[in-house]
């Protein structure tokens, strides 16, 4: 039997090349080596307020982008988190075994709560729900970007704590970071990770941006005071641009040095922009085809939920029995 993989994306903001390189493109590469479940984590999205009609549209947009990126729905299950109630059920049980101190250490909570006027309890509990998402399917591998490493470590701690309290129940999952593109930085500020919720015009390249917009955004990207690429002294902005080129093209380190050493920044930006456009154009074409048939998309999500629900329900039953909760069976 193939090991199971689980990963997810929040239906918030516009999916960008950081999400693509850190998550989606790796899912596509590994999906056939595992039994794969890819999730649109809408319950995570509502940890901060979302306009209902926008959220609903975003869920379908992200599902279409999963397919456009190359997720094969015949092999991999694409699911919306809230359509499988067991995610919420298990999250509560795991909440009860998770010390608050563990959650207080989460850097993403600190960063996200600082930006909120009112901090909902859901934002604090977010990593427990994420642990439930993964542990529900006994996923062995979780392919994510580097920003999720701390949450994955917490998932492992929660699994181990539950197992030690109630007996061997959960698989303790491994984090799988991509070789290139684990942390794509903002183009306007290369000290901060590229993020969906950073609204600045020059910050991110969205997967559905037009070629003109992509060229313009790269053209404005922050570099450093050198006139041209110098691998020994380059700043984080240039490193980020080179990293994006390398991640999209798969160029080896030596070839990167040969190609880019001494290249003026204007030319570097053009090269990176064209490489990204070349990869995104077919994805955008597939996206247009997929969204032309909303019935197909809804069918994929229904089928995904139907495929994984028995696995999820079995886990909840097992956890209830382990904890001494009432089960009819
Ligand atoms: N900049 C990034 N570089 C590499 N990987 C990234 N990921 C996110 N940003 C980068 C990876 O994309 C997957 C989905 O992310 P998410 O939507 O679940 O959550 P996020 O990390 O909170 O994404 P954003 O873009 O920062 O969104 P907002 O601004 O809404 O919080 C994850 O595997 C993540 O590692």
Coordinates of N, CA, C and O in Angstrom, one line a residue, residues 5 7 20 23-32 36-39 62-79 143 283 286 290 296 300 307:
X5 N -0.2 11.1 1.5 CA 0.3 12.4 1.6 C -0.9 13.3 1.8 O -2.0 13.1 1.2
X7 N -1.8 17.7 2.1 CA -1.4 19.1 2.2 C -2.6 20.0 1.9 O -3.6 19.5 1.3
X20 N 3.0 28.1 -5.2 CA 3.2 27.2 -6.3 C 4.5 26.4 -6.1 O 4.5 25.2 -6.1
X23 N 4.5 24.6 -2.6 CA 3.5 23.5 -2.3 C 3.1 22.8 -3.6 O 3.5 21.7 -4.0
X24 N 2.3 23.5 -4.4 CA 1.5 22.9 -5.5 C 2.4 22.1 -6.5 O 2.1 21.0 -6.9
X25 N 3.5 22.7 -6.9 CA 4.3 22.1 -8.0 C 4.9 20.8 -7.4 O 5.1 19.8 -8.2
X26 N 5.2 20.8 -6.1 CA 5.7 19.5 -5.5 C 4.7 18.5 -5.4 O 4.9 17.3 -5.5
X27 N 3.5 18.9 -5.1 CA 2.3 18.0 -5.0 C 2.2 17.2 -6.3 O 2.0 16.0 -6.4
X28 N 2.3 18.0 -7.4 CA 2.1 17.4 -8.7 C 3.2 16.4 -9.0 O 2.9 15.3 -9.5
X29 N 4.5 16.8 -8.6 CA 5.6 15.8 -8.8 C 5.4 14.5 -8.1 O 5.8 13.5 -8.6
X30 N 5.0 14.6 -6.8 CA 5.0 13.4 -6.0 C 3.7 12.7 -6.0 O 3.6 11.5 -5.4
X31 N 2.6 13.2 -6.5 CA 1.3 12.7 -6.3 C 1.1 11.2 -6.6 O 0.4 10.5 -5.9
X32 N 1.8 10.8 -7.7 CA 1.6 9.4 -8.1 C 2.4 8.4 -7.3 O 2.2 7.2 -7.4
X36 N -2.7 10.4 -2.4 CA -2.6 11.9 -2.2 C -3.9 12.5 -1.9 O -4.9 12.2 -2.6
X37 N -3.9 13.4 -0.8 CA -5.1 14.1 -0.5 C -4.7 15.6 -0.5 O -3.8 16.0 0.3
X38 N -5.4 16.4 -1.3 CA -5.0 17.9 -1.3 C -6.3 18.7 -1.0 O -7.4 18.4 -1.5
X39 N -6.1 19.6 0.0 CA -7.3 20.1 0.6 C -7.4 21.6 0.5 O -6.3 22.3 0.7
X62 N -9.5 28.1 -6.1 CA -8.3 27.4 -5.7 C -8.4 25.9 -6.2 O -7.4 25.3 -6.7
X63 N -9.6 25.4 -6.1 CA -9.8 24.0 -6.7 C -9.4 23.9 -8.1 O -8.7 23.0 -8.6
X64 N -9.9 24.9 -8.9 CA -9.5 25.0 -10.3 C -8.0 25.1 -10.5 O -7.4 24.5 -11.4
X65 N -7.4 25.9 -9.7 CA -5.9 26.1 -9.8 C -5.2 24.8 -9.4 O -4.1 24.5 -10.0
X66 N -5.7 24.0 -8.5 CA -5.1 22.7 -8.2 C -5.0 21.9 -9.5 O -4.0 21.3 -9.8
X67 N -6.2 21.8 -10.1 CA -6.3 21.0 -11.4 C -5.4 21.6 -12.5 O -4.7 20.8 -13.1
X68 N -5.5 22.9 -12.6 CA -4.7 23.6 -13.7 C -3.2 23.3 -13.4 O -2.4 23.2 -14.4
X69 N -2.8 23.2 -12.2 CA -1.4 23.0 -11.9 C -0.9 21.6 -12.2 O 0.3 21.3 -12.3
X70 N -1.9 20.7 -12.3 CA -1.6 19.3 -12.7 C -2.0 18.3 -11.7 O -1.5 17.1 -11.9
X71 N -2.7 18.6 -10.7 CA -3.2 17.6 -9.8 C -4.2 16.7 -10.6 O -5.1 17.2 -11.2
X72 N -4.0 15.4 -10.5 CA -4.8 14.5 -11.3 C -6.0 13.9 -10.4 O -5.7 13.1 -9.5
X73 N -7.2 14.4 -10.6 CA -8.3 14.0 -9.7 C -8.7 12.5 -9.7 O -9.4 12.1 -8.9
X74 N -8.2 11.8 -10.8 CA -8.5 10.4 -10.8 C -7.7 9.7 -9.8 O -8.1 8.7 -9.3
X75 N -6.5 10.2 -9.6 CA -5.6 9.6 -8.6 C -5.6 10.2 -7.3 O -5.6 9.6 -6.2
X76 N -5.6 11.6 -7.3 CA -5.5 12.3 -6.0 C -6.9 12.9 -5.6 O -7.6 13.3 -6.5
X77 N -7.2 12.9 -4.3 CA -8.5 13.4 -3.9 C -8.3 14.9 -3.6 O -7.4 15.3 -2.8
X78 N -9.1 15.7 -4.3 CA -9.1 17.1 -4.0 C -10.4 17.4 -3.1 O -11.5 17.1 -3.6
X79 N -10.2 17.9 -1.9 CA -11.4 18.1 -1.0 C -11.4 19.5 -0.5 O -10.4 20.2 -0.4
X143 N 3.9 17.7 2.3 CA 4.8 18.6 1.6 C 4.3 20.0 1.7 O 3.2 20.4 1.3
X283 N -0.6 26.8 -17.5 CA -1.5 26.7 -16.3 C -2.7 27.6 -16.4 O -3.8 27.1 -16.2
X286 N -5.2 26.1 -18.9 CA -5.9 25.0 -18.3 C -7.0 25.5 -17.4 O -8.1 25.0 -17.3
X290 N -11.0 24.7 -17.4 CA -11.6 24.1 -16.2 C -12.8 24.9 -15.7 O -13.9 24.4 -15.4
X296 N -18.1 20.3 -13.7 CA -16.9 19.4 -13.6 C -16.2 19.6 -12.3 O -15.9 18.6 -11.6
X300 N -15.6 17.0 -9.1 CA -14.3 16.6 -8.6 C -14.3 16.8 -7.1 O -13.8 15.9 -6.3
X307 N -14.6 10.0 -1.4 CA -13.5 9.0 -1.3 C -12.8 9.1 0.0 O -12.4 8.0 0.6

